[in-house]
Amino acid sequence: MSLLTVIVPCYNEEENVPLFYEELMKNEPFLAEKGMELELLYVDDGSTDKTVPEIKKLRERDPRVHLVSFSRNFGKEAAIYAGLENSRGDYVVMMDVDLQDPPSLLPEMFSYIQEGYDSVATRRVSRKGEPPIRSFFARMFYRLMKKISKTEIMDGARDYRLMTRQMADAILSMPEYNRFTKGIFGWVGFKTKWIEYENVERARGETKWSFWKLFLYSLDGICAFSTAPLMLASVMGVFFCVVAFLMIVFIIVRKMIFGDPVSGWPSLVCIILMTSGVQFFCTGIVGQYLAKTYMEVKRRPIYLIRESF
Ligand code: UDP
Ligand code: MG
């Protein structure tokens, strides 16, 4: 038998913890048929509700339930990293506790691993039940990423992914602080099979992602997997030089033909405002990368454990 570690990040999910356990265990017989034993690793991301006591209750019933509990909220990316680091399985799979990643797909996913794939990833083909503007911006983000990043980042990709120990170790070898998991999965490569499914709405509770949080997260993703925005300053610089040169030629020629040197200070103001705006914007982009670099060189731990079993 080989061991499969199911990594489940939880942040204030007291209602979903037992629900998830039940749903997952329904699939246990099908996995056992394929020679797979289960181990469940809940990663508590600094929950302030009864998430940890709920996990402890499960542990009393079932010794295959494990917990890594953080000292505070470090974010889902950190939880995934901690899960990988503390997993013992020959295979690992990351799943959301809100049942948006259906455990019923597991046996099918595992059969692809047996066919020789290193990882089986999932993407949702619909975004049913999500606010339309959110879907719109999500699509825009993936389109932009496709253009400016060499790393493959799939539209609608979930973090729900089954992988071999080898790939898990590859991910662990990337101890960067600014973690954009979807990009990291793509970056490490390996043979990946994509499975598609319809969006499922979360079982209980509310999403932890506001629009603003998602927006900032997308900027993190861009910073982590592309340096294209840094080029913008150079491109704009060249563009404005060319425009300035053309205008100088135009003004000299006009002066020689019509003799009209001073007029048009409103246009001058517009030009100054525009160029200084562009300069601030570009400085801001450089600042973003500098800030990320600053956080990275501090070499702070990605997470801190308060309790584990
Ligand atoms: N999560 C986490 N830390 C956080 C936010 C979320 O571990 O700071 C977990 C959460 O408990 C859930 C998963 O990440 O298991 C996905 O979160 P959510 O359902 O809120 O995101 P969505 O599905 O709406 O993208
Ligand atoms: Mg969810």
XYZ file of C-alpha atoms and ligand atoms in Angstrom:
335
model
C 0.000 0.000 0.000
C 1.185 3.528 -0.663
C 0.299 6.476 1.546
C -1.611 9.533 0.359
C -1.456 12.669 2.513
C -4.466 14.925 2.092
C -3.442 18.495 2.969
C -6.356 20.683 4.025
C -5.759 24.368 4.852
C -8.432 25.710 7.221
C -9.058 29.212 8.421
C -12.133 29.620 10.630
C -13.899 26.607 9.175
C -15.386 24.920 12.275
C -18.477 23.787 10.366
C -16.641 22.425 7.368
C -13.976 20.406 9.225
C -16.224 17.439 10.151
C -18.208 17.706 6.892
C -15.024 17.414 4.900
C -13.884 14.407 6.911
C -17.139 12.555 6.186
C -17.026 13.349 2.461
C -13.412 12.326 2.122
C -13.853 9.043 3.968
C -16.713 8.086 1.624
C -14.056 7.716 -1.049
C -11.701 5.686 1.062
C -12.880 2.232 -0.199
C -12.298 3.261 -3.836
C -8.808 4.444 -2.996
C -8.032 1.284 -1.029
C -8.980 -0.703 -4.152
C -6.213 1.114 -5.979
C -3.704 0.369 -3.217
C -3.866 3.744 -1.506
C -4.021 4.468 2.214
C -5.171 7.857 3.489
C -3.700 10.286 5.980
C -5.430 13.573 6.681
C -3.381 16.649 7.530
C -5.379 19.684 8.580
C -3.340 22.878 8.535
C -4.989 25.397 10.838
C -4.053 28.834 9.597
C -4.498 30.643 12.928
C -8.254 30.140 13.232
C -10.036 32.042 15.990
C -13.151 29.840 16.094
C -13.560 26.164 17.082
C -11.644 24.774 14.109
C -8.839 23.276 16.232
C -11.156 21.635 18.823
C -13.167 20.144 15.925
C -9.987 18.658 14.470
C -9.017 17.281 17.883
C -12.440 15.617 18.138
C -11.792 13.870 14.845
C -8.360 12.814 16.038
C -9.883 11.016 19.040
C -11.930 8.911 16.639
C -9.309 8.458 13.967
C -5.510 8.419 14.492
C -4.980 9.128 10.796
C -6.022 12.735 11.396
C -3.071 15.099 11.873
C -2.818 18.782 12.617
C -0.352 21.579 12.116
C -1.618 24.708 13.822
C -0.067 28.110 13.110
C 0.666 30.764 15.705
C -1.370 33.253 13.653
C -2.914 33.646 10.212
C -0.140 33.245 7.635
C -2.327 32.766 4.551
C -3.274 29.811 2.436
C 0.004 29.774 0.522
C 1.935 29.315 3.768
C -0.535 26.616 4.827
C 0.095 24.671 1.632
C 3.856 24.925 2.174
C 3.538 23.749 5.773
C 1.315 20.897 4.640
C 3.892 19.727 2.132
C 6.706 20.035 4.635
C 4.867 18.024 7.289
C 3.421 15.358 5.002
C 4.826 11.842 4.962
C 2.859 10.404 2.055
C 4.266 8.902 -1.132
C 1.641 11.094 -2.765
C 0.106 14.337 -1.598
C -3.032 16.201 -2.537
C -4.121 19.731 -1.540
C -7.826 20.320 -0.999
C -10.009 23.143 0.297
C -12.001 22.262 3.375
C -15.164 23.939 2.038
C -15.770 21.003 -0.348
C -15.231 23.163 -3.420
C -12.683 20.540 -4.434
C -14.821 17.390 -4.711
C -13.104 14.407 -3.006
C -15.055 12.135 -5.376
C -12.525 13.028 -8.098
C -9.683 11.416 -6.139
C -9.953 7.837 -7.464
C -9.981 9.125 -11.060
C -7.033 11.396 -10.316
C -5.086 8.550 -8.826
C -5.649 6.356 -11.871
C -3.819 8.974 -13.963
C -0.888 8.841 -11.543
C -0.823 5.077 -12.076
C -0.698 5.742 -15.821
C 2.582 7.569 -15.241
C 1.681 11.217 -14.720
C 3.586 13.077 -11.979
C 0.698 15.289 -11.060
C -3.019 15.594 -11.712
C -4.342 19.142 -11.594
C -7.881 20.430 -11.708
C -9.462 23.477 -13.262
C -13.001 24.665 -13.132
C -14.530 25.374 -16.495
C -17.405 27.471 -15.165
C -17.500 30.186 -12.566
C -21.140 29.708 -11.699
C -22.163 31.309 -8.410
C -19.401 33.920 -8.559
C -20.014 37.671 -8.987
C -19.630 38.564 -12.715
C -17.064 41.361 -12.176
C -14.917 38.965 -10.211
C -14.992 36.436 -13.068
C -14.222 39.209 -15.555
C -11.138 40.393 -13.680
C -10.004 36.821 -13.074
C -10.124 36.159 -16.844
C -8.213 39.402 -17.522
C -5.569 38.388 -15.012
C -4.951 35.002 -16.627
C -4.818 36.568 -20.098
C -2.276 39.135 -18.920
C -0.198 36.483 -17.168
C -0.109 34.400 -20.326
C 1.421 37.383 -22.164
C 3.960 38.536 -19.593
C 5.087 35.362 -17.854
C 6.991 32.380 -19.196
C 5.494 30.160 -16.506
C 2.294 28.404 -17.509
C -0.616 29.518 -15.333
C -3.952 27.950 -16.315
C -7.184 29.920 -16.304
C -9.493 28.566 -13.626
C -6.784 26.351 -12.133
C -7.541 25.284 -8.568
C -4.979 24.460 -5.941
C -6.595 20.983 -5.881
C -3.717 18.874 -7.124
C -2.492 15.356 -6.607
C 1.247 14.884 -6.970
C 4.078 12.487 -6.389
C 6.575 12.887 -3.554
C 9.165 13.894 -6.133
C 7.125 16.886 -7.275
C 6.239 17.811 -3.685
C 9.948 17.897 -2.860
C 10.572 20.060 -5.913
C 8.011 22.557 -4.616
C 9.616 22.477 -1.168
C 12.930 23.349 -2.778
C 11.426 26.770 -3.572
C 11.389 28.399 -0.125
C 10.491 31.849 -1.434
C 8.571 34.151 0.849
C 6.272 35.655 -1.758
C 4.454 32.435 -2.633
C 2.129 32.304 -5.589
C 1.312 28.611 -5.582
C -0.387 28.486 -8.970
C 2.805 29.809 -10.536
C 5.074 27.572 -8.456
C 3.171 24.469 -9.607
C 3.678 25.524 -13.212
C 7.298 26.504 -12.688
C 8.450 23.112 -11.362
C 7.057 21.438 -14.486
C 6.660 17.627 -14.494
C 4.058 15.692 -16.466
C 0.677 17.089 -15.512
C -2.778 15.821 -16.432
C -5.567 18.420 -16.283
C -9.046 17.435 -15.170
C -11.981 19.793 -15.665
C -15.073 20.173 -13.553
C -17.981 22.532 -13.003
C -17.633 25.043 -10.183
C -19.029 23.885 -6.855
C -20.163 26.445 -4.301
C -18.678 26.264 -0.809
C -20.481 24.019 1.717
C -20.673 26.295 4.778
C -19.317 29.661 5.876
C -18.043 32.477 3.691
C -15.130 32.952 1.347
C -12.055 34.599 2.919
C -11.260 36.429 -0.290
C -12.665 39.883 -0.830
C -12.312 41.521 -4.212
C -9.539 43.763 -2.898
C -7.622 40.842 -1.397
C -7.830 39.019 -4.703
C -6.627 42.112 -6.523
C -3.558 42.411 -4.278
C -2.988 38.679 -4.655
C -2.979 39.055 -8.438
C -0.316 41.783 -8.134
C 1.736 39.384 -5.982
C 1.373 36.804 -8.710
C 2.544 39.212 -11.395
C 5.539 40.325 -9.299
C 6.485 36.748 -8.462
C 6.366 35.332 -11.965
C 7.134 38.185 -14.325
C 9.534 41.081 -14.535
C 7.736 42.544 -17.546
C 6.338 45.559 -15.608
C 9.920 46.670 -14.956
C 10.373 47.014 -18.706
C 7.552 49.535 -18.798
C 9.800 52.339 -17.520
C 12.290 51.807 -20.348
C 9.577 51.480 -22.983
C 7.826 54.652 -21.798
C 11.156 56.474 -21.597
C 11.992 55.679 -25.213
C 8.446 56.563 -26.296
C 8.540 59.990 -24.655
C 11.997 60.744 -26.060
C 10.739 60.028 -29.564
C 7.645 62.202 -29.041
C 9.788 65.027 -27.602
C 12.169 64.871 -30.568
C 9.304 65.028 -33.081
C 7.829 68.018 -31.258
C 11.160 69.861 -31.239
C 11.437 69.395 -34.998
C 7.824 70.531 -35.422
C 8.302 73.695 -33.334
C 11.550 74.693 -35.046
C 10.009 74.240 -38.487
C 6.863 76.154 -37.478
C 8.966 79.002 -36.069
C 10.952 79.260 -39.316
C 7.810 79.326 -41.477
C 5.295 81.262 -39.302
C 7.558 82.929 -36.693
C 5.295 82.123 -33.747
C 7.477 80.924 -30.829
C 5.267 81.408 -27.731
C 1.754 80.027 -27.430
C 0.161 76.891 -26.063
C 1.053 76.862 -22.397
C -2.084 74.709 -21.632
C -0.686 71.926 -23.772
C 2.614 72.335 -21.945
C 0.901 71.807 -18.592
C -0.822 68.702 -19.923
C 2.470 67.297 -21.149
C 4.218 67.963 -17.831
C 1.381 66.357 -15.868
C 1.300 63.368 -18.135
C 5.042 62.701 -18.107
C 5.370 63.179 -14.365
C 2.417 60.836 -13.871
C 4.137 58.201 -15.949
C 7.348 58.717 -13.979
C 5.623 58.205 -10.638
C 3.848 55.151 -11.981
C 7.126 53.605 -13.119
C 8.861 54.467 -9.849
C 5.942 52.768 -8.091
C 6.496 49.592 -10.094
C 10.196 49.586 -9.225
C 9.157 50.159 -5.597
C 6.898 47.097 -5.692
C 9.725 44.863 -6.825
C 12.065 46.442 -4.302
C 9.559 45.785 -1.515
C 9.227 42.154 -2.548
C 13.011 41.823 -2.662
C 13.245 43.431 0.791
C 10.783 40.923 2.267
C 12.623 38.107 0.529
C 16.095 39.006 1.847
C 14.852 39.144 5.425
C 14.570 35.352 5.197
C 11.719 35.212 7.667
C 10.116 31.807 8.194
C 7.063 31.177 5.993
C 5.038 29.983 8.996
C 5.338 29.292 12.740
C 3.817 26.267 14.430
C 1.986 26.602 17.742
C 0.825 23.013 18.029
C 0.965 19.840 15.955
C 0.230 16.110 16.116
N -7.688 29.569 3.851
C -6.551 29.548 4.651
N -6.019 30.741 5.066
C -6.553 31.945 4.713
C -7.684 31.948 3.868
C -8.224 30.743 3.464
O -6.038 28.484 4.993
O -6.018 32.984 5.127
C -8.281 28.281 3.400
C -9.762 28.132 3.652
O -10.044 27.641 4.929
C -10.181 27.154 2.564
C -9.236 27.502 1.429
O -8.135 28.186 2.004
O -9.981 25.806 2.934
C -9.898 28.345 0.357
O -10.458 29.517 0.931
P -11.821 30.133 0.425
O -12.839 29.065 0.242
O -12.158 31.242 1.360
O -11.398 30.720 -0.985
P -12.203 30.609 -2.367
O -12.602 29.170 -2.532
O -13.380 31.505 -2.223
O -11.225 31.059 -3.392
Mg -13.680 28.099 -1.268
